[in-house]
XYZ file of N, CA and C in Angstrom:
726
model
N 43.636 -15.197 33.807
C 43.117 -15.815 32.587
C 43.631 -15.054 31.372
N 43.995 -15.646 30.152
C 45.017 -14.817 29.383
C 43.675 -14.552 28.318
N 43.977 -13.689 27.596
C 42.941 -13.263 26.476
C 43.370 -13.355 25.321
N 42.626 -13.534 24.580
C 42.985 -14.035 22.903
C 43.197 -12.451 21.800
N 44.184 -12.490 21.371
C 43.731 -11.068 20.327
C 42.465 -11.769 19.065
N 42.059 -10.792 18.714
C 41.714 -11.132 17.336
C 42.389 -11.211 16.114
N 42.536 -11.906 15.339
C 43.890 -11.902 14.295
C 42.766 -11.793 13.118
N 41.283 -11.636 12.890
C 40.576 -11.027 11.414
C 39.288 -10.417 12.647
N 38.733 -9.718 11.389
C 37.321 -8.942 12.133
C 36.233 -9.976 11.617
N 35.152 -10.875 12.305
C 34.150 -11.472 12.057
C 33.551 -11.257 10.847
N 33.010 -11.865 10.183
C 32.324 -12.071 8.729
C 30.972 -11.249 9.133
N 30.182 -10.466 8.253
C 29.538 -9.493 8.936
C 28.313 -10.368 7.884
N 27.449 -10.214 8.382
C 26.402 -10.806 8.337
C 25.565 -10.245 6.517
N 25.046 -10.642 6.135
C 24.594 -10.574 4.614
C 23.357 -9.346 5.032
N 23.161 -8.739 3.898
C 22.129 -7.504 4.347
C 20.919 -8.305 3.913
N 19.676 -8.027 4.388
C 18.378 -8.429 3.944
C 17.761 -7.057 3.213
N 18.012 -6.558 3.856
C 16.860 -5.127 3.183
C 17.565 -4.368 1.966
N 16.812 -4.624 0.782
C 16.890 -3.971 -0.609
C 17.249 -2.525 -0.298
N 18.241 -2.224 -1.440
C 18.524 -0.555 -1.451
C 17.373 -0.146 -2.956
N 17.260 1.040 -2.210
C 16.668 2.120 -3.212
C 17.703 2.700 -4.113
N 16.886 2.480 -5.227
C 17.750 3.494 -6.211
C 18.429 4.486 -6.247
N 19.372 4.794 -6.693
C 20.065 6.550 -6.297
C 18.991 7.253 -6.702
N 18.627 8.440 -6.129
C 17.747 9.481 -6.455
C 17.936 10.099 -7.755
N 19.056 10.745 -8.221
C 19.368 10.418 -10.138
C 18.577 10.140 -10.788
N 17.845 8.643 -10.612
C 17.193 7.886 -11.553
C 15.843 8.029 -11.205
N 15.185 8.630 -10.154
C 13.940 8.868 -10.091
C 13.385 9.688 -10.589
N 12.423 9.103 -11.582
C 11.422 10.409 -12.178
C 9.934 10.331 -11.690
N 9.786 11.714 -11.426
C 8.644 12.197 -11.176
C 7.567 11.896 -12.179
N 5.938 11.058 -11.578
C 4.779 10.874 -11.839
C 4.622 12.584 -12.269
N 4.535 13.102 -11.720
C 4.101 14.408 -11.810
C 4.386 15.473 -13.308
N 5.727 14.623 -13.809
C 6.209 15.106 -15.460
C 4.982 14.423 -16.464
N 4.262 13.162 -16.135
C 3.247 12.159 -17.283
C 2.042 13.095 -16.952
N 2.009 14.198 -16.541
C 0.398 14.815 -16.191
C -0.025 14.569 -14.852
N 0.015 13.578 -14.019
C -0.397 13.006 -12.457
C -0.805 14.693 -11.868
N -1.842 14.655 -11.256
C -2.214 15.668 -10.609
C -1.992 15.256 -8.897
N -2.500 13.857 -8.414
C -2.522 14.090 -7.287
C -3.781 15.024 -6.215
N -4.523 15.340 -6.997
C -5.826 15.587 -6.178
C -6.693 15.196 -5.981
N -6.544 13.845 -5.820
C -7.670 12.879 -5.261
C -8.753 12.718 -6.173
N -9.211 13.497 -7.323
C -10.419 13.935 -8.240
C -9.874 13.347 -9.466
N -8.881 13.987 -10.552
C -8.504 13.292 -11.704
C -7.829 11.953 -11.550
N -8.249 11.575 -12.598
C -8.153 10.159 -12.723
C -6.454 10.077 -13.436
N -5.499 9.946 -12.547
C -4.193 9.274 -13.303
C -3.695 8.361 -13.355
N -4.602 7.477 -13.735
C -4.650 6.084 -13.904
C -3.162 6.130 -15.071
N -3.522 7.220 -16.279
C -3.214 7.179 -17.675
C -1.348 7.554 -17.397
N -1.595 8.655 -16.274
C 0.133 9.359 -15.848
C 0.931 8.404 -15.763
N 0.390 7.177 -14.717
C 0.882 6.009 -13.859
C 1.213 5.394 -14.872
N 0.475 4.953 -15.859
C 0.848 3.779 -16.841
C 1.931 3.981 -17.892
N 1.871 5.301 -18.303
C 3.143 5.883 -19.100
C 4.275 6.233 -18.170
N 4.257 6.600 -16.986
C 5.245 6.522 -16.838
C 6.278 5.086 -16.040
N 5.513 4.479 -15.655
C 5.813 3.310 -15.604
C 6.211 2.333 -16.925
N 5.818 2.933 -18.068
C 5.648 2.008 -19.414
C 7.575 2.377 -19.443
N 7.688 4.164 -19.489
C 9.137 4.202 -19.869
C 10.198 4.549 -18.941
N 9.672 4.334 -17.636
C 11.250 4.467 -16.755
C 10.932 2.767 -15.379
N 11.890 2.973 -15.083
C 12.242 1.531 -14.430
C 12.117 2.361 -12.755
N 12.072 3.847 -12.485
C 11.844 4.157 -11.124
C 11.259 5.207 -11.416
N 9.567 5.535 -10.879
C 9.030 6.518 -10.637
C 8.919 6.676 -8.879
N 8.929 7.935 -9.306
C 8.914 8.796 -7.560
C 7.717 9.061 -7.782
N 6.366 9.084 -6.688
C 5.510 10.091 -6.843
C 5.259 11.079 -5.054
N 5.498 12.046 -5.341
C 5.541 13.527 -4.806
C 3.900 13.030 -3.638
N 4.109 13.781 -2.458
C 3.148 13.805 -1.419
C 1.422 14.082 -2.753
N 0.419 13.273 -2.427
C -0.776 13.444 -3.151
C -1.223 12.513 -2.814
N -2.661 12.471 -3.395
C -3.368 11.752 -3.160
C -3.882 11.084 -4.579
N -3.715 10.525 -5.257
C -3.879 10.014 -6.615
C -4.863 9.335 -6.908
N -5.849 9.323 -7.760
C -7.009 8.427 -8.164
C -6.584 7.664 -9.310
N -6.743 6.197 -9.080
C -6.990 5.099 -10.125
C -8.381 4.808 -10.377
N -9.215 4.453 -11.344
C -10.086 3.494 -12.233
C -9.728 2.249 -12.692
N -8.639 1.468 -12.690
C -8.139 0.503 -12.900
C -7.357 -0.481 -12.385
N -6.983 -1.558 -12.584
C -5.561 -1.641 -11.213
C -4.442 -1.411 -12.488
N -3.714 -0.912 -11.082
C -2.365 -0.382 -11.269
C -1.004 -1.511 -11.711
N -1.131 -2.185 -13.148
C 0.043 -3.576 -12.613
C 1.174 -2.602 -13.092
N 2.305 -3.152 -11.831
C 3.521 -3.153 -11.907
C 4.711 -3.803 -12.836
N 5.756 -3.186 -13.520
C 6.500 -4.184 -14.676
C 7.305 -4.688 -13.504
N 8.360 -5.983 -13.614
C 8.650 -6.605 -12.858
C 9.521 -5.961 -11.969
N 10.661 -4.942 -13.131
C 11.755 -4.363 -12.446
C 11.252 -2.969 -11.882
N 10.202 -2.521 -11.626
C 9.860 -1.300 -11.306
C 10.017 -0.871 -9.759
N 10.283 0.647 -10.010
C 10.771 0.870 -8.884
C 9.754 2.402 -8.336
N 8.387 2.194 -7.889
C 7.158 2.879 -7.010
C 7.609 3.422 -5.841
N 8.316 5.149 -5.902
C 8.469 5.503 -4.350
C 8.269 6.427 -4.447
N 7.270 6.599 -2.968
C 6.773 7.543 -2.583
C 7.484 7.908 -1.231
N 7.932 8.413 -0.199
C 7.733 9.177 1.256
C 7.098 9.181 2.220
N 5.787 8.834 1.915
C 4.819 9.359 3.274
C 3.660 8.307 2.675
N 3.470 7.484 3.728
C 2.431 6.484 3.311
C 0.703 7.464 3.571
N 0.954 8.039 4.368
C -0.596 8.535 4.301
C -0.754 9.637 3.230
N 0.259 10.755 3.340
C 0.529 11.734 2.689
C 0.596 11.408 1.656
N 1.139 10.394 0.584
C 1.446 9.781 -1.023
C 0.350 8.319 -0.386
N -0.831 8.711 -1.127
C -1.875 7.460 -1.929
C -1.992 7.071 -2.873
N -2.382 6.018 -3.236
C -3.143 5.923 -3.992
C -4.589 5.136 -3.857
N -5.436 5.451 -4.806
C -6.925 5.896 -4.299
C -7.940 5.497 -4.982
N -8.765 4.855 -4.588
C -10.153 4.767 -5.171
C -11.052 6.423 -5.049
N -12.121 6.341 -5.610
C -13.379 6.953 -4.817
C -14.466 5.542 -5.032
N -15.383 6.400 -4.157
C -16.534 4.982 -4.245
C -16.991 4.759 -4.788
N -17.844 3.679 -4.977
C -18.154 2.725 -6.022
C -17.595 3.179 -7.629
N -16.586 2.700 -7.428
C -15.206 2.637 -8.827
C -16.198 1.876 -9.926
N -16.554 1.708 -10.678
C -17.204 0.687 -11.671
C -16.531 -0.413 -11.406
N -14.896 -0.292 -11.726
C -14.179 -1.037 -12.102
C -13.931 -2.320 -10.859
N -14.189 -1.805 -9.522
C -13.963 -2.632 -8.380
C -15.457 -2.856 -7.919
N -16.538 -2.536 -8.265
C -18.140 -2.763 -7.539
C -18.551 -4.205 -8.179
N -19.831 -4.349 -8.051
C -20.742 -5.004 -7.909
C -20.070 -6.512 -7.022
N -20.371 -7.690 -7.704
C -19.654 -8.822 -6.752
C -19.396 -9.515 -7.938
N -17.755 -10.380 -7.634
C -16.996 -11.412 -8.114
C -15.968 -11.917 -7.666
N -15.068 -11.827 -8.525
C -13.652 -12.116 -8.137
C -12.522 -11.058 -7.624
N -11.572 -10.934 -6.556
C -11.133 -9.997 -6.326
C -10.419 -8.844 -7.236
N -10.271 -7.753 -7.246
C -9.836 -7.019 -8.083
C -8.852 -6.319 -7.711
N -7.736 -6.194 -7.737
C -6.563 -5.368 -7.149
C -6.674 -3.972 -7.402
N -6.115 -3.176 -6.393
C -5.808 -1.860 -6.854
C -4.840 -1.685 -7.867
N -3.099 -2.209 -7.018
C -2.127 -2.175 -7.246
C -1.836 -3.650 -7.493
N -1.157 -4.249 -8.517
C -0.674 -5.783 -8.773
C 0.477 -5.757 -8.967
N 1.697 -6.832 -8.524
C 2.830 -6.605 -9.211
C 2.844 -7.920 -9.918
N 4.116 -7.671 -10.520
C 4.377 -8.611 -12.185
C 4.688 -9.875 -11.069
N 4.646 -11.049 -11.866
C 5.068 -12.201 -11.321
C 6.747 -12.683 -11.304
N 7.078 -13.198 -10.052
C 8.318 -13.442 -9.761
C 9.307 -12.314 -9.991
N 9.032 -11.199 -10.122
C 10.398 -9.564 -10.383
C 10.375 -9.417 -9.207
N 11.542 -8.547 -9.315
C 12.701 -7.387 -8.142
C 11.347 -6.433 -7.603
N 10.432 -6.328 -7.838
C 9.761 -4.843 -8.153
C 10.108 -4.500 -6.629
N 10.207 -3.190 -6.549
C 9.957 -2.457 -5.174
C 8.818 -1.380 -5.161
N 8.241 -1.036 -3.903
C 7.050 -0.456 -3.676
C 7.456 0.167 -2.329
N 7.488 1.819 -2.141
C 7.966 2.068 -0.753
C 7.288 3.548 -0.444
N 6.743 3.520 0.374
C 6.418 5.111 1.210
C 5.262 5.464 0.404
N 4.199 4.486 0.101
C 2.909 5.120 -0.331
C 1.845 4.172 0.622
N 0.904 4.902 0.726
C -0.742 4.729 0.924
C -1.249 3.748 -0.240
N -2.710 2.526 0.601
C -2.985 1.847 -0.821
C -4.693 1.900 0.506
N -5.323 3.018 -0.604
C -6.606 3.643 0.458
C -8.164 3.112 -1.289
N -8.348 1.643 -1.160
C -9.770 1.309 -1.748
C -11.044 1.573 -1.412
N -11.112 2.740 -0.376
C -12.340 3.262 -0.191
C -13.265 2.594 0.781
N -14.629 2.901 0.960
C -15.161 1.346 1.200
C -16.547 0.639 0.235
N -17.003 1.533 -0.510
C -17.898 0.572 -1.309
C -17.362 0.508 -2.268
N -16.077 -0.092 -2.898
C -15.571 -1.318 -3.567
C -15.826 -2.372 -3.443
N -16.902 -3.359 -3.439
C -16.583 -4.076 -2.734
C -15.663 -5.748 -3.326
N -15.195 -5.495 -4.465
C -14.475 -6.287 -4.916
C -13.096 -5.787 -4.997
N -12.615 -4.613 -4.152
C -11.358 -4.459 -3.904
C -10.634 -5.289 -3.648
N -9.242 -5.298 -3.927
C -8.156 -5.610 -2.900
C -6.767 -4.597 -2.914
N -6.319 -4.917 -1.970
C -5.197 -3.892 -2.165
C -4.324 -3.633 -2.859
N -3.819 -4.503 -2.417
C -2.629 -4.873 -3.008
C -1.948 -6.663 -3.170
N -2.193 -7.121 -4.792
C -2.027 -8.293 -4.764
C -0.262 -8.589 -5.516
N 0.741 -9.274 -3.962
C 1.826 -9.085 -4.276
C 2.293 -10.952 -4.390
N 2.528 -10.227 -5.938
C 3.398 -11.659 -6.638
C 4.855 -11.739 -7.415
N 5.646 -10.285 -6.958
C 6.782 -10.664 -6.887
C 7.829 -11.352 -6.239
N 9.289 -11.521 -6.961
C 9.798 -12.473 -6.315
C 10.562 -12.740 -5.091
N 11.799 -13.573 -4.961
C 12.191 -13.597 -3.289
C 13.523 -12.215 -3.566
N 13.598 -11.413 -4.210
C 14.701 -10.295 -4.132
C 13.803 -8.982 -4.157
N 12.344 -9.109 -4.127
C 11.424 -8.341 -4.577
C 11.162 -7.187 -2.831
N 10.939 -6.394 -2.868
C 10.775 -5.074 -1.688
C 9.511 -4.390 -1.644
N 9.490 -4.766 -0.184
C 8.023 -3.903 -0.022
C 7.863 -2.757 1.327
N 7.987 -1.501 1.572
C 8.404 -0.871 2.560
C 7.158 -0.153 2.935
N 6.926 0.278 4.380
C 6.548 1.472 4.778
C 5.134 1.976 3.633
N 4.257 0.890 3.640
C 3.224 0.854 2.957
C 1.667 1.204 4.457
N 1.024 2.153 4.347
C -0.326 1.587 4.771
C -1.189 1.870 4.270
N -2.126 0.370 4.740
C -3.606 0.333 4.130
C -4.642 1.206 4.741
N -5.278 2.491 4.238
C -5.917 3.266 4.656
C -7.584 2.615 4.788
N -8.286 3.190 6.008
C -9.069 2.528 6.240
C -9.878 2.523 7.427
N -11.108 3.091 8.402
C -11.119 2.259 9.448
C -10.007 3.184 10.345
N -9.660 2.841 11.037
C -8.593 3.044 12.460
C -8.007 3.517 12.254
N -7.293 4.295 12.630
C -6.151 5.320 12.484
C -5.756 5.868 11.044
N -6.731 6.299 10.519
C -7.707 7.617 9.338
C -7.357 8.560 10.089
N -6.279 9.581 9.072
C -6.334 10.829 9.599
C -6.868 11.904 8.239
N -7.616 12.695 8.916
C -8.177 13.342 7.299
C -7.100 14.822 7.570
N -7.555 14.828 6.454
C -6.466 16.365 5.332
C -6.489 17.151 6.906
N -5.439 17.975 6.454
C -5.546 19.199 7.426
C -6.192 20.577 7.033
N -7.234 20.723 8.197
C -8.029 21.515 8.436
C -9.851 21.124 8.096
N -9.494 19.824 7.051
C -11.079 19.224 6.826
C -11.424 18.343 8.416
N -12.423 19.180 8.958
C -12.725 17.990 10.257
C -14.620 17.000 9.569
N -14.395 16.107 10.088
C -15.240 15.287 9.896
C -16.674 15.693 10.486
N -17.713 15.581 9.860
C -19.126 15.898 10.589
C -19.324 14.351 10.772
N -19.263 13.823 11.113
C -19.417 12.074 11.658
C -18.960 12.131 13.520
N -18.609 13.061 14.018
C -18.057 12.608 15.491
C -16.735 12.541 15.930
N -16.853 11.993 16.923
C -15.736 11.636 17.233
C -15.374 10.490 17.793
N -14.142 9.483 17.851
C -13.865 8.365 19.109
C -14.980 8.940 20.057
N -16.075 7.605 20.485
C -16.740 7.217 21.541
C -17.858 8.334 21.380
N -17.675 9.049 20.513
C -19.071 9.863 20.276
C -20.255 9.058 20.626
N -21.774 9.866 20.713
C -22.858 9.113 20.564
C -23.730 9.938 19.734
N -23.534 10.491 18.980
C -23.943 11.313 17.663
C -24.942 11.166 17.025
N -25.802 11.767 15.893
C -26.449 11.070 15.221
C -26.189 10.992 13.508
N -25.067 11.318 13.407
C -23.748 11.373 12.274
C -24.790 9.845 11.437
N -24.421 10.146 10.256
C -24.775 8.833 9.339
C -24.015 7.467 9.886
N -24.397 6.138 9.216
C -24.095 5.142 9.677
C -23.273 4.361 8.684
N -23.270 4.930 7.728
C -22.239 4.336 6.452
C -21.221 5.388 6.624
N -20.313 5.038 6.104
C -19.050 5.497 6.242
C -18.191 5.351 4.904
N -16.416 6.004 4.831
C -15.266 5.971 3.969
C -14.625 6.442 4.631
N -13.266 5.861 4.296
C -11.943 6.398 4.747
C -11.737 7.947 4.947
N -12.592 9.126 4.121
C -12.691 10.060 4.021
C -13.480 10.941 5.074
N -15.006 10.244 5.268
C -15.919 10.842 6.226
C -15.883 9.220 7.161
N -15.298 9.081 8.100
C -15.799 7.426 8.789
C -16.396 8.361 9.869
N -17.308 6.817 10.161
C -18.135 7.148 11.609
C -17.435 6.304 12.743
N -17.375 7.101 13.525
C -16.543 6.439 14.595
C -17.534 6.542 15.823
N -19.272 6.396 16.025
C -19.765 5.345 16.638
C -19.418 3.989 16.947
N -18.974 3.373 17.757
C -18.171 1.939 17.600
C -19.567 1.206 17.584
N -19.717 0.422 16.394
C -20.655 -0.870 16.032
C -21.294 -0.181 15.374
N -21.524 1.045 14.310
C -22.357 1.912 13.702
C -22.030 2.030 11.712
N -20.748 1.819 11.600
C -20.420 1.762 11.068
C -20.861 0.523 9.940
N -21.665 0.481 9.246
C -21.654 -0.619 8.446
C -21.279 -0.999 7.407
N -19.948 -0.795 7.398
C -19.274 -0.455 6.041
C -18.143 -1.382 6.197
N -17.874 -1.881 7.078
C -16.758 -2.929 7.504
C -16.987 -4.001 7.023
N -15.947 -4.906 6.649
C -15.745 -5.926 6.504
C -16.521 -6.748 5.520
N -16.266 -5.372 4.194
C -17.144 -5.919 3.093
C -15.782 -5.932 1.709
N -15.060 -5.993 1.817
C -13.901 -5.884 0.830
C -13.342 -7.152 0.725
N -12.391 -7.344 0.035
C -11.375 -8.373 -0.188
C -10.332 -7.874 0.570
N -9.151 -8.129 0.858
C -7.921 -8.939 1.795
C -7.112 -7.276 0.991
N -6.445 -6.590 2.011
C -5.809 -5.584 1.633
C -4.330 -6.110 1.117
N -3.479 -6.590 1.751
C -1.922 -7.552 1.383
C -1.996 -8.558 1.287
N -2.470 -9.068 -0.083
C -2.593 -10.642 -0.735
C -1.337 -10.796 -1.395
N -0.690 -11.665 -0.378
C 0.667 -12.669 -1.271
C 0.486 -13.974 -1.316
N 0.478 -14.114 -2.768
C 0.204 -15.201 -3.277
C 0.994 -15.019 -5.120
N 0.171 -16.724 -5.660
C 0.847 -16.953 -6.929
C 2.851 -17.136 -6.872
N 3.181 -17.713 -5.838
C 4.518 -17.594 -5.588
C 5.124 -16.137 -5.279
N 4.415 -15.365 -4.511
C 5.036 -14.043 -4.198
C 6.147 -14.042 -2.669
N 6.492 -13.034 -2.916
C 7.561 -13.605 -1.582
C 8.397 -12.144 -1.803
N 9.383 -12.422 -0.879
C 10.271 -11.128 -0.682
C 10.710 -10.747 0.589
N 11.003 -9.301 0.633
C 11.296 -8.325 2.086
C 10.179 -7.554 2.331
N 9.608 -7.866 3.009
C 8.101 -6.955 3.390
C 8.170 -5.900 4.538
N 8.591 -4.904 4.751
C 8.854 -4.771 6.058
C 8.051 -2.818 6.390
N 7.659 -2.566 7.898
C 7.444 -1.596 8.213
C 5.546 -1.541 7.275
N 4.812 -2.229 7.416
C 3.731 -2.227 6.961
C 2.679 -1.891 8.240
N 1.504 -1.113 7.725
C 0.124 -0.854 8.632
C -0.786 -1.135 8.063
N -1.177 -2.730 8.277
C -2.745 -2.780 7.697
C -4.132 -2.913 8.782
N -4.378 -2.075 8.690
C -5.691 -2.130 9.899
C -6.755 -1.634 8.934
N -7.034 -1.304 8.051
C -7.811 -0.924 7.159
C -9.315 -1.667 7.661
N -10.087 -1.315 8.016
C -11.611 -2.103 8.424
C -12.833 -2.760 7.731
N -11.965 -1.743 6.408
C -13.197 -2.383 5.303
C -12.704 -3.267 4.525
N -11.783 -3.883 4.982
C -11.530 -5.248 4.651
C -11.190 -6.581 5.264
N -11.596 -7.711 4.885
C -12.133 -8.769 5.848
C -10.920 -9.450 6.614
N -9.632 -9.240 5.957
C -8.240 -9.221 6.573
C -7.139 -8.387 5.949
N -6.166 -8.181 7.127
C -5.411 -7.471 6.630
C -4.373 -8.383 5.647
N -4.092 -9.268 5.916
C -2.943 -9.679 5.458
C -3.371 -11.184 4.876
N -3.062 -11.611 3.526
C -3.702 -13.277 3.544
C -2.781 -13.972 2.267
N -2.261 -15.031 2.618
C -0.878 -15.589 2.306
C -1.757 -17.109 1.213
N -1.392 -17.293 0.088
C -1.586 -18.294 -0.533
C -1.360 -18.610 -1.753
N -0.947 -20.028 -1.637
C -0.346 -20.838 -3.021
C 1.061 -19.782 -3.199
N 1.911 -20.302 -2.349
C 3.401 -19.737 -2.575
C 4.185 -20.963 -1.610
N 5.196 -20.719 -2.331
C 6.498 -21.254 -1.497
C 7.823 -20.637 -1.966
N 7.605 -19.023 -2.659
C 8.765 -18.494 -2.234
C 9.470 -17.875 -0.938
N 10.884 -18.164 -1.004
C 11.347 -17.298 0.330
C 10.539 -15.524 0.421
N 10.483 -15.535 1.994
C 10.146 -14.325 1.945
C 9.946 -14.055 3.473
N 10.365 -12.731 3.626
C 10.342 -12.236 5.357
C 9.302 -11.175 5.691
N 8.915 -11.386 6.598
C 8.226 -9.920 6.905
C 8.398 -9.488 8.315
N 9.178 -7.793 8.338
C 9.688 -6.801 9.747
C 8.827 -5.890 10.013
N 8.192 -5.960 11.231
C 7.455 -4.762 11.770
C 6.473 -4.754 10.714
N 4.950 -5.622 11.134
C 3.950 -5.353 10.318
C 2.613 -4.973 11.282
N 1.870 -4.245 11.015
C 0.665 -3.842 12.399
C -0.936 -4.724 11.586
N -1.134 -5.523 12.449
C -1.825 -6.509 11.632
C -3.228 -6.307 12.582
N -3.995 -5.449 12.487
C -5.216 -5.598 13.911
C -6.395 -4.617 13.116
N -7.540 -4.700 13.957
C -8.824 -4.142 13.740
C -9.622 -4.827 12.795
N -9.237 -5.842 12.432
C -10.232 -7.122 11.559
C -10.731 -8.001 12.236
């Protein structure tokens, strides 16, 4: 049987997954004041420096908002380490309590490029008008290596151990819980499934979604899709414990 040479090399297939910025252009949260210790509020760091650069980096921390966080369209949010780089409620936020309409942590602009990669999006659990993250950018828009802290696979700081127990404990540890101190009595916990929707795409949002963990417990789903019909994919997402 005779064999064919190849006379061109095959058309190579179109890339899907957004590049990150050259590192060059990343500036550090940490130059606007951002502390990163879970306690001050850098709501104020976030917003200036987002107001004047088009890519902030923010450095391993744990960051507290009072507000939601909106994104400008072309912005470029990277962090490294989704558990290690948060961002953070504490409980009962003013700004996310009592009951209404959902309230985002993090929002992005409508129909932009924005990208969002290698951070934590941890609303606590008595928010209870949280949401996580409400994504309404467009179909060139990037979303990476994000998880929703929460519930299940909570790992706390190193060297703080939890007075709540352990998996399958039978303890007499409190019965309310946070991402911070959870009780891991299974059915003890009554702190579940009192939030809004952690990855809300909607308002025509769409994009590359890929490498996501939402298991977060104190919210009533992980993932919830509406009023869109932009293109948009999503790779390797962990969608369970709701």
């Amino acid at each position: 049987q005779q064999l064919s040479l190849l006379t061109a090399w095959p058309q190579h297939e179109a890339h899907t997954l957004p590049q990150l910025p050259p590192m060059e252009k990343w500036v550090s949260v940490l130059q606007y004041g951002a502390k990163g210790d879970g306690q001050t509020d850098d709501t104020p760091a976030f917003e200036r420096a987002l107001k004047e650069n088009q890519v902030v980096y923010v450095p391993q921390g744990w960051y507290r908002l009072t507000s939601t966080l909106n994104l400008p369209k072309d912005a470029r949010l990277i962090g490294l380490h989704p558990f290690g780089t948060q961002l953070k409620l504490k409980e009962s936020e003013p700004a996310f309590s009592g009951f209404g309409s959902p309230v985002p942590l993090v929002q992005t602009a409508a129909g932009g490029d924005t990208q969002l990669n290698g951070i934590g999006i941890n609303t606590g659990a008595y928010n209870y008008r949280a949401a996580g993250l409400k994504w309404t950018a467009g179909a060139d828009s990037y979303l990476n290596d994000v998880k929703f802290v929460g519930g299940h696979g909570t790992m706390g700081k190193p060297g703080v151990v939890s007075a709540n127990g352990s998996y399958g404990a039978r303890g007499t540890g409190p019965t309310v819980s946070s991402p911070e101190t959870p009780v891991y009595n299974r059915g003890q916990d009554q702190a579940w499934d009192t939030q809004y929707w952690s990855l809300w795409i909607t308002d025509n949002g769409g994009g590359t979604i890929k490498d996501i963990w939402t298991a977060d417990t104190y919210a009533a789903s992980g993932l919830y899709i509406s009023n869109t019909s932009t293109e948009g994919r999503i790779y390797a997402i962990s969608l369970e414990h709701h």
